[in-house]
PDB file of C-alpha atoms in Angstrom:
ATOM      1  CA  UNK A   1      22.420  77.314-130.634  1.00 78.00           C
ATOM      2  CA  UNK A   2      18.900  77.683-130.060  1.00 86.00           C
ATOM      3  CA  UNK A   3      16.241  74.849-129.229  1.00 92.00           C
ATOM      4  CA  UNK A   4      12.768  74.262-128.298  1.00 96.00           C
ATOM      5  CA  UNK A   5      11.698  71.206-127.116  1.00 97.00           C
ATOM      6  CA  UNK A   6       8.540  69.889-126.366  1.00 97.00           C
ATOM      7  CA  UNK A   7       8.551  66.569-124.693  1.00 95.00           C
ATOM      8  CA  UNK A   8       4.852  65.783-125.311  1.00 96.00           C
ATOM      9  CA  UNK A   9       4.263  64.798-129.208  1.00 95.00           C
ATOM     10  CA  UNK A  10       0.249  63.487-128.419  1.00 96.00           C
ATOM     11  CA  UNK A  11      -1.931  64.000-125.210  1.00 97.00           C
ATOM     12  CA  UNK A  12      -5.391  63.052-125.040  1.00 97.00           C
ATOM     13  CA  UNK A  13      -8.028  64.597-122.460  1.00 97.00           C
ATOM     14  CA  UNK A  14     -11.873  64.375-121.485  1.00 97.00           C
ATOM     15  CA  UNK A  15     -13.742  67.543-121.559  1.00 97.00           C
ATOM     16  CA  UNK A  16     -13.687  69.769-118.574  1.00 97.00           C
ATOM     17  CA  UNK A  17     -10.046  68.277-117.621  1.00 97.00           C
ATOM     18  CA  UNK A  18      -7.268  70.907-117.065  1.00 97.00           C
ATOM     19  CA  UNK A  19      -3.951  70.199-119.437  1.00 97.00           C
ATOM     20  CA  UNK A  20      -0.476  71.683-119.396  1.00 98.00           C
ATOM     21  CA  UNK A  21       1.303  71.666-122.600  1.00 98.00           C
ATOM     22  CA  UNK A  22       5.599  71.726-121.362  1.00 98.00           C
ATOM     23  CA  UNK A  23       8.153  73.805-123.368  1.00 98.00           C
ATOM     24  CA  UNK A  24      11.398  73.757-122.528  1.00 98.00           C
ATOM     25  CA  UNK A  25      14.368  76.171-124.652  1.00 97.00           C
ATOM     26  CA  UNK A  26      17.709  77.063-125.213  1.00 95.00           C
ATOM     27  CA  UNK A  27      19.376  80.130-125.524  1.00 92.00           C
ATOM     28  CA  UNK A  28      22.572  82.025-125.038  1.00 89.00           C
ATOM     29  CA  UNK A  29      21.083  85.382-125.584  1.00 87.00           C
ATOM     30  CA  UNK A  30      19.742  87.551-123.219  1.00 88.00           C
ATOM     31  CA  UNK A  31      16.789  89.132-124.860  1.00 89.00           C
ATOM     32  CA  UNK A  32      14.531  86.953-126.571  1.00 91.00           C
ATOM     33  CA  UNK A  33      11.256  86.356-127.315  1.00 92.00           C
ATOM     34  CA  UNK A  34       8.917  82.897-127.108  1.00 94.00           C
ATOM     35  CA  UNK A  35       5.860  82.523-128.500  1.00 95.00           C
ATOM     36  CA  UNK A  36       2.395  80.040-128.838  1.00 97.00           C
ATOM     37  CA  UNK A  37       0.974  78.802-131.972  1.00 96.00           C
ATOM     38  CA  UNK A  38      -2.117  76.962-132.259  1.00 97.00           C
ATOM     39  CA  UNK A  39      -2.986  74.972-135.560  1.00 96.00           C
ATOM     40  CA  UNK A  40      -6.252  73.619-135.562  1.00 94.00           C
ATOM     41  CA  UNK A  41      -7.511  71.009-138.281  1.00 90.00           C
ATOM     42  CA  UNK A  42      -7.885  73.826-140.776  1.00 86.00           C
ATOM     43  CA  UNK A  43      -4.308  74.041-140.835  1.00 87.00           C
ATOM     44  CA  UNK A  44      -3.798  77.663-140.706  1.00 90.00           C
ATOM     45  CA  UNK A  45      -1.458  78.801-137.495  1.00 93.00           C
ATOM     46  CA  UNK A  46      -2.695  81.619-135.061  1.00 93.00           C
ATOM     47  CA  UNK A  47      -0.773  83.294-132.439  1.00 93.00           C
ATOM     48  CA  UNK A  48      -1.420  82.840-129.306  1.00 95.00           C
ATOM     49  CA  UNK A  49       0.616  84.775-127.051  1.00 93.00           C
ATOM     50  CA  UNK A  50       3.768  86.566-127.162  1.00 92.00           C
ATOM     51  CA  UNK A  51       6.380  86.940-124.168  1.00 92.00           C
ATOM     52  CA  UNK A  52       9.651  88.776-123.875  1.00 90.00           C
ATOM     53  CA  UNK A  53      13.260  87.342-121.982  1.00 91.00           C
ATOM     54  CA  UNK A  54      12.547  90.245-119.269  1.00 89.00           C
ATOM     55  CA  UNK A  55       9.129  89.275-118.178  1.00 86.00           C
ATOM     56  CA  UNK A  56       8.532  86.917-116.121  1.00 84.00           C
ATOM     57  CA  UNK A  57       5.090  87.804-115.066  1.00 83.00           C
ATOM     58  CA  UNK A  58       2.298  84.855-116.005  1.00 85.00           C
ATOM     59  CA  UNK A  59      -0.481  85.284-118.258  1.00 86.00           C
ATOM     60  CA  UNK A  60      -3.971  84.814-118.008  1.00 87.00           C
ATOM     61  CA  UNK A  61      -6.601  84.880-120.909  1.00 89.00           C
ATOM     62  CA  UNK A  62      -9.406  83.422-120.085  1.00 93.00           C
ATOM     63  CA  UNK A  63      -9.187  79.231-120.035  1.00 95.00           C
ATOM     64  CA  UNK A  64      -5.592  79.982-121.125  1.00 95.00           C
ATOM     65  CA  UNK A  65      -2.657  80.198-119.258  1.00 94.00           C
ATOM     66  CA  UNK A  66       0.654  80.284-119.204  1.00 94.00           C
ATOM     67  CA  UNK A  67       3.992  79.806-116.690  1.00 95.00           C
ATOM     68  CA  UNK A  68       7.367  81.778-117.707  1.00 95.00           C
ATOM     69  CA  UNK A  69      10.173  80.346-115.672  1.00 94.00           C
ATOM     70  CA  UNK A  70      14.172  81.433-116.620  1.00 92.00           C
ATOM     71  CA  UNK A  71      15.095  79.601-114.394  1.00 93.00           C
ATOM     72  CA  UNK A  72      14.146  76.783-115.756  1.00 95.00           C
ATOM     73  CA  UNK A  73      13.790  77.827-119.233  1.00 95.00           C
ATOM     74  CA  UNK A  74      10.627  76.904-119.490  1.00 96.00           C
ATOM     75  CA  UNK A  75       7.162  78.361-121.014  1.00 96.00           C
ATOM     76  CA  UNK A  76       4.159  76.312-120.257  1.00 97.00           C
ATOM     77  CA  UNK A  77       0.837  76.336-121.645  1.00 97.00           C
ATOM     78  CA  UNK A  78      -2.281  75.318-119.631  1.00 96.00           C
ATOM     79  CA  UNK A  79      -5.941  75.088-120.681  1.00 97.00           C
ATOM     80  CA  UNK A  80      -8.442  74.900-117.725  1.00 96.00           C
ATOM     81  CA  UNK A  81     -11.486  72.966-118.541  1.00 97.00           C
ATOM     82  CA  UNK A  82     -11.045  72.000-121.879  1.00 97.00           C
ATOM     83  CA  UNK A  83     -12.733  71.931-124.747  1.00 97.00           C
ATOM     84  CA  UNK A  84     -13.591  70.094-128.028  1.00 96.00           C
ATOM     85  CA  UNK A  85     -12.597  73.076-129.691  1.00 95.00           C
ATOM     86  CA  UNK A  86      -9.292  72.966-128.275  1.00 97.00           C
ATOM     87  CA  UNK A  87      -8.478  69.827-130.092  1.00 97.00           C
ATOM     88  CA  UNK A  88      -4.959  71.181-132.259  1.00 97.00           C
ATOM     89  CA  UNK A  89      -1.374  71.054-132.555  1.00 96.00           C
ATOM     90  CA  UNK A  90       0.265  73.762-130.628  1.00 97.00           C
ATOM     91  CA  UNK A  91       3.390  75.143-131.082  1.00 97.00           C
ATOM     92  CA  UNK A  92       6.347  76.873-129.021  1.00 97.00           C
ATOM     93  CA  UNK A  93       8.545  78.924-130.603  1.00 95.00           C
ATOM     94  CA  UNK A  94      11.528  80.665-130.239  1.00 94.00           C
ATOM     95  CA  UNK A  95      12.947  84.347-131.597  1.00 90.00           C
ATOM     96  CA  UNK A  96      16.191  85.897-130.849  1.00 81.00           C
ATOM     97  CA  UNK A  97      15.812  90.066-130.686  1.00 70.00           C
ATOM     98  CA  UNK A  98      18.244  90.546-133.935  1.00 63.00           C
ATOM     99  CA  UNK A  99      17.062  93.064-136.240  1.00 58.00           C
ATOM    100  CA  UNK A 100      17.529  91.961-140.195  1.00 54.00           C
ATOM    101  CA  UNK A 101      18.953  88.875-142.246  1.00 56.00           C
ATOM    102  CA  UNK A 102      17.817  85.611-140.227  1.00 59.00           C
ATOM    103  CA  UNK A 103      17.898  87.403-136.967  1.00 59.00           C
ATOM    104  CA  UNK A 104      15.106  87.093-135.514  1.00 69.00           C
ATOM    105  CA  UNK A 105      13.563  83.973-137.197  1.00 82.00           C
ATOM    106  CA  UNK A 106      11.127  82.116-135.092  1.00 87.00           C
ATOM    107  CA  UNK A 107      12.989  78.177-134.129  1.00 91.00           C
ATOM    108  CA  UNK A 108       9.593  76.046-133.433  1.00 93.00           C
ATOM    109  CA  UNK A 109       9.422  73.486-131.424  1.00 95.00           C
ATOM    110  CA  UNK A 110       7.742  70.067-132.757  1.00 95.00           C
ATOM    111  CA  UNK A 111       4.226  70.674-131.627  1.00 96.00           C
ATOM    112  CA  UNK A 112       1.940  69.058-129.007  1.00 97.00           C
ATOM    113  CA  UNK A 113      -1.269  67.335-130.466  1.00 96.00           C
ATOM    114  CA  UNK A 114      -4.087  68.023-128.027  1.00 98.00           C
ATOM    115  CA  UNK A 115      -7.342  65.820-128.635  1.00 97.00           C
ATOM    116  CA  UNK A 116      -9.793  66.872-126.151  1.00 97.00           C
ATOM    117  CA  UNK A 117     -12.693  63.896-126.392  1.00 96.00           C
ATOM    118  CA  UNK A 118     -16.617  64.620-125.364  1.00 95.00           C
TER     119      UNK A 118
ATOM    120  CA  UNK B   1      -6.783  91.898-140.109  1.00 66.00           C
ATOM    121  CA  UNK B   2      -3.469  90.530-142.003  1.00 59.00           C
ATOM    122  CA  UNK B   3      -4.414  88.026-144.575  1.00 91.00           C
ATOM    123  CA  UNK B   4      -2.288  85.312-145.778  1.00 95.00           C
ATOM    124  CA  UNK B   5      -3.440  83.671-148.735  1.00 95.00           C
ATOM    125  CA  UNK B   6      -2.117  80.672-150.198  1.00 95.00           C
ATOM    126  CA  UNK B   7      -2.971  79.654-153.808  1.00 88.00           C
ATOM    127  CA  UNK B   8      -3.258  76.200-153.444  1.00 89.00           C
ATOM    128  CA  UNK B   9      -4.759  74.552-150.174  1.00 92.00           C
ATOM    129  CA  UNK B  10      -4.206  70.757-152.190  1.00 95.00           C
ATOM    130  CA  UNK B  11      -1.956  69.853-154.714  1.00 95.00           C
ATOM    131  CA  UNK B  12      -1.418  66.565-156.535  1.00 97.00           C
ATOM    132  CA  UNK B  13       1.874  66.551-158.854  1.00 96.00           C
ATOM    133  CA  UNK B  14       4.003  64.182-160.412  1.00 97.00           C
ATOM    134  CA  UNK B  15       7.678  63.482-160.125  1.00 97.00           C
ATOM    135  CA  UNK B  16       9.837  65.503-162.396  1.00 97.00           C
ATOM    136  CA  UNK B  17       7.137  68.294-162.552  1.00 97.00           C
ATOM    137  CA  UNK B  18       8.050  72.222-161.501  1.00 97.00           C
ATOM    138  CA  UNK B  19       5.537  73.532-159.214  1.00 97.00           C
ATOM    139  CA  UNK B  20       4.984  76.675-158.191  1.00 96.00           C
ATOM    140  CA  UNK B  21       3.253  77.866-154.691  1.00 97.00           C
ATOM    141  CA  UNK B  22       2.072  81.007-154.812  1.00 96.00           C
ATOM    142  CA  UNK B  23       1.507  83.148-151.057  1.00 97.00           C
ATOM    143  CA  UNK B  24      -0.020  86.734-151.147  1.00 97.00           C
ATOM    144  CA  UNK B  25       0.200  89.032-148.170  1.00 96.00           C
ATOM    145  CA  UNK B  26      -1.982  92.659-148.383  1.00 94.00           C
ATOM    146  CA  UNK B  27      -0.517  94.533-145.104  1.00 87.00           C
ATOM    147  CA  UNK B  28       2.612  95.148-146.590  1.00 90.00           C
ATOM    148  CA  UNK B  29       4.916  93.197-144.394  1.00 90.00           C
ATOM    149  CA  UNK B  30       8.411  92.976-145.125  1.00 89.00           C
ATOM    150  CA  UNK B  31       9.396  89.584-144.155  1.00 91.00           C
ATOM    151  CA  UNK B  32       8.060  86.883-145.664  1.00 93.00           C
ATOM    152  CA  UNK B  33       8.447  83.085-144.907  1.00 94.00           C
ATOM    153  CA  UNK B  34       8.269  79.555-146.621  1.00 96.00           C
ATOM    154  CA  UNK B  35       7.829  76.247-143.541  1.00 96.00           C
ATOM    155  CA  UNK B  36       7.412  72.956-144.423  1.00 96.00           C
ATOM    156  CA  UNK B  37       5.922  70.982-142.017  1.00 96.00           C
ATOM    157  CA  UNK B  38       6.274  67.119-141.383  1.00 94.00           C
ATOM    158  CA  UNK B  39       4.693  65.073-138.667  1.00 89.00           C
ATOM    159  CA  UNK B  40       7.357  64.211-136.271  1.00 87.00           C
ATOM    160  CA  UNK B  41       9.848  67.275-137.443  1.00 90.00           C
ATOM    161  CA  UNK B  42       7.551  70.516-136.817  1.00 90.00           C
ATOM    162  CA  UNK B  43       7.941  73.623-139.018  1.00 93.00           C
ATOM    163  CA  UNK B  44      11.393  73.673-140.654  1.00 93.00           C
ATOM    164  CA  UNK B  45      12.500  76.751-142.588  1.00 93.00           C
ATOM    165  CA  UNK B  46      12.579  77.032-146.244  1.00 96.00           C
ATOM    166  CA  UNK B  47      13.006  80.139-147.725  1.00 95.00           C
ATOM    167  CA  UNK B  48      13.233  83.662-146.538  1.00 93.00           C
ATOM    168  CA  UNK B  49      12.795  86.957-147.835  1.00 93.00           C
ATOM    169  CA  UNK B  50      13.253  90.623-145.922  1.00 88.00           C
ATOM    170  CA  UNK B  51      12.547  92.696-148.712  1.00 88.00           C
ATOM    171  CA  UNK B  52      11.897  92.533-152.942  1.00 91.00           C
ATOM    172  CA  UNK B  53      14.125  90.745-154.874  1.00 89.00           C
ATOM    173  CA  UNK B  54      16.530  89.654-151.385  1.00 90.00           C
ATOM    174  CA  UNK B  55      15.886  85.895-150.237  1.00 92.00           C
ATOM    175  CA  UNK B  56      17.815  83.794-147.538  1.00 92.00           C
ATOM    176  CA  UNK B  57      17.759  80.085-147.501  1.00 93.00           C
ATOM    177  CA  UNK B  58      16.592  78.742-144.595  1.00 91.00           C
ATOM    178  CA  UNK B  59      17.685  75.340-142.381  1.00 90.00           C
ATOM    179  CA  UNK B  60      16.597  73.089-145.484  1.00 94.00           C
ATOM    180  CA  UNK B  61      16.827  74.770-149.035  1.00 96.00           C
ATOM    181  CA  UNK B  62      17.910  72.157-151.649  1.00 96.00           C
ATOM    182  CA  UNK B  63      15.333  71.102-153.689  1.00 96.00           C
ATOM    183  CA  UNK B  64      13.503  74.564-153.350  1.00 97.00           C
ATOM    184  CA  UNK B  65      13.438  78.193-155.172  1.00 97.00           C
ATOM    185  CA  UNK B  66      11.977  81.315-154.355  1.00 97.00           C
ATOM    186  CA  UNK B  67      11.309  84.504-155.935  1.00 96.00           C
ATOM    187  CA  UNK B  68      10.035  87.659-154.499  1.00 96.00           C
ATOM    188  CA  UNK B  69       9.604  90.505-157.486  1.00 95.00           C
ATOM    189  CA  UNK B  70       6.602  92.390-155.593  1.00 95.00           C
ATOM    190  CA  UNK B  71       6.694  93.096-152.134  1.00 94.00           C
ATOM    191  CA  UNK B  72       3.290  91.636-151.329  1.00 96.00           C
ATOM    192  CA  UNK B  73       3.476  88.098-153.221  1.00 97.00           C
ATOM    193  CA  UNK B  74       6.477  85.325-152.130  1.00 97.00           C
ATOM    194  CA  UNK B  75       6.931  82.178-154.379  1.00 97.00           C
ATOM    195  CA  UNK B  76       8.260  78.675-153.659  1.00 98.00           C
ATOM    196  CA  UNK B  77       9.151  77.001-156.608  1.00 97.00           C
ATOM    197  CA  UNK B  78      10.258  73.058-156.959  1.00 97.00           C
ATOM    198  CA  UNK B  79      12.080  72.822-160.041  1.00 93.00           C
ATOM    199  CA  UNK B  80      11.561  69.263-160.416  1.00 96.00           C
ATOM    200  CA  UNK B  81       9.227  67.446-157.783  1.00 97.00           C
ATOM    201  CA  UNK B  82      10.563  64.523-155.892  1.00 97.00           C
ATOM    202  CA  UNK B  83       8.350  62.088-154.172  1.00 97.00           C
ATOM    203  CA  UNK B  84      10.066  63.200-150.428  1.00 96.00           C
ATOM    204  CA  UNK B  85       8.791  67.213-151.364  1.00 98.00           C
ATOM    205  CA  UNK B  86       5.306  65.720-150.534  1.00 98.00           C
ATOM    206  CA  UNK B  87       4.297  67.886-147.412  1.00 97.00           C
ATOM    207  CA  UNK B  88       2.363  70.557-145.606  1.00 97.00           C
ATOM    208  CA  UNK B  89       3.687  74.166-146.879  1.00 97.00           C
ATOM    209  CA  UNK B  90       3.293  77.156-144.867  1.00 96.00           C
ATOM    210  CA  UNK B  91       3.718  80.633-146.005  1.00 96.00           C
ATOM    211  CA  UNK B  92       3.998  83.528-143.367  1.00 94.00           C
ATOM    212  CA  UNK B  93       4.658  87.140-143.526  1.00 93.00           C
ATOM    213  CA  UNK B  94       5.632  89.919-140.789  1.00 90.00           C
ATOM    214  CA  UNK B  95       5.991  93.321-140.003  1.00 84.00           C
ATOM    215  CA  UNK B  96       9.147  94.791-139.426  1.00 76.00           C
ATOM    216  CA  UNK B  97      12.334  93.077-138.912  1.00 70.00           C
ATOM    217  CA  UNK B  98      12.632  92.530-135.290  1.00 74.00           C
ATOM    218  CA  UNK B  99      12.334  89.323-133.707  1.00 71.00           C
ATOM    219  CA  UNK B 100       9.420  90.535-131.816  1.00 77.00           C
ATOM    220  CA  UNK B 101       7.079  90.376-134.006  1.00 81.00           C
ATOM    221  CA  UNK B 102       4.190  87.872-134.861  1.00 88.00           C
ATOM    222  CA  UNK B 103       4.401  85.631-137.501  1.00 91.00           C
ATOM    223  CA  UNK B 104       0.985  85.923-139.668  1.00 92.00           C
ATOM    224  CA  UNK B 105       0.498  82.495-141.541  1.00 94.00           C
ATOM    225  CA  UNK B 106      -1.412  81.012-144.126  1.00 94.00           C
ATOM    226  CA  UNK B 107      -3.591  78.349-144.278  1.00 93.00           C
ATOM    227  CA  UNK B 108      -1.143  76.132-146.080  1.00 95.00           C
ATOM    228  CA  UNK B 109      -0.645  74.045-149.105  1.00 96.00           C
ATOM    229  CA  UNK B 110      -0.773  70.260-148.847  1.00 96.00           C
ATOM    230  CA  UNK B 111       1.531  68.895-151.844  1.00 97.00           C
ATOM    231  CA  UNK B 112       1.250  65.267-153.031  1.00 97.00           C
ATOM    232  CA  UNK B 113       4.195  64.110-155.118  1.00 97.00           C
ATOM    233  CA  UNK B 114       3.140  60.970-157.205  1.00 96.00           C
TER     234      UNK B 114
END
C-alpha cells in the first residue's frame, strides 16, 4: 500500500533561517510520481513541484529546494532564508503512474505547518 | 490559468440539513476531486469523478454524495449534516488521467455543522 509520512506536524523558524521539511513514502511500484503542495492561510493549495520515480536529479528554484533519494525513499523540501511569506502548511504527496479509475490518485501526506516569525 | 472555484468559502448549517457544495472548473479537466481536510489527518479522499455522470468513492464516502451532470461543475452533497461533517472541503480538478498530472485546487469550503 502506499504511504507518505511526514514526521514534522509544526516547526517554527526566525527569518533568514534555512528549514528542511522531511518526507518519507512507500511504494511497491516502480514508476511513480511525488509531489509538493503549499497551502497558505488563504486555504487554497498550489503546486509546487513535481518529480518522477526515474529522476533522481535535485531541484533548485530559487530559495526552494529539494532532495530525491530512492534509496531512502525520501523527498525533502528545503527553504533557504526564509520568509514571512513562507509561513503555510505544506504537503507531500504521492501518485502511482495508473491511467483511469483511482489510478493515479494523489495519497497526501499530513502536512508540515511552517511559521516563519520576524 | 486553471481556475477552481468553490461556491461557498464559509458555511454555517444545522444538523439534519442537506447541503450542497458546489466546485466549477473552466479548463475542461476530466478528473475532478472532493478532500476533506482535518487538522491532524491531512487531505482524505471523498469523492471522485473521471468523466460526466461516472463517480468513485474515495477512502471515506459515507455520509457524502456527489453528482457530476456537466463536465465542468462537480457536487458534494450531505444528505443530512452531522455535527462530525464540520470541516475544510477541497475541490480539485485535472487534466488527463495519468497520475502525472497536477492537481488544480480550490480555495475551499469551511463547513460548520451546528
Amino acid at each position: 500500500a502506499q504511504k507518505v509520512t511526514q514526521a514534522q506536524t509544526e516547526i517554527s523558524v526566525v527569518e533568514k533561517e534555512d528549514v528542511t521539511l522531511d518526507c518519507v513514502y512507500e511504494t511497491r511500484d516502480t514508476t511513480y510520481y511525488l509531489f509538493w503542495y503549499k497551502q497558505p492561510p488563504s486555504g487554497e493549495l498550489v503546486f509546487l513541484i513535481r518529480r518522477n520515480s526515474f529522476d533522481e536529479q535535485n531541484e533548485i528554484s530559487g530559495r526552494y529546494s529539494w532532495n530525491f533519494q530512492k534509496s531512502t525513499s525520501s523527498f525533502n523540501f528545503t527553504i533557504t532564508a526564509s520568509q514571512v511569506v513562507d509561513s503555510a502548511v505544506y504537503f507531500c504527496a504521492l501518485s502511482e503512474a495508473g491511467y483511469g479509475g483511482s489510478q493515479g490518485n494523489l495519497i497526501f501526506g499530513k502536512g508540515t505547518k511552517l511559521s516563519v516569525k520576524p | 490559468d486553471v481556475k477552481v472555484t468553490q461556491s461557498s468559502r464559509y458555511l454555517v448549517k444545522r444538523t439534519g440539513e442537506k447541503v450542497f457544495l458546489e466546485c466549477v472548473q473552466d479548463m475542461d479537466h476530466e478528473n475532478m476531486f472532493w478532500y476533506r481536510q482535518d487538522p491532524g489527518l491531512g487531505l482524505r479522499l471523498i469523492y471522485f469523478s473521471y468523466d460526466v455522470k461516472m463517480k468513485e468513492k474515495g477512502d471515506i464516502p459515507e455520509g457524502y454524495s456527489v453528482s457530476r451532470e456537466k463536465k465542468e461543475r462537480f457536487s458534494l452533497i450531505l444528505e443530512s449534516a452531522s455535527t462530525n461533517q464540520t470541516s475544510m472541503y477541497l475541490c480539485a480538478s485535472r487534466g488527463g488521467y495519468s497520475g502525472a498530472n497536477v492537481l488544480t485546487f480550490g480555495a475551499g469550503s469551511r463547513l460548520t455543522v451546528l
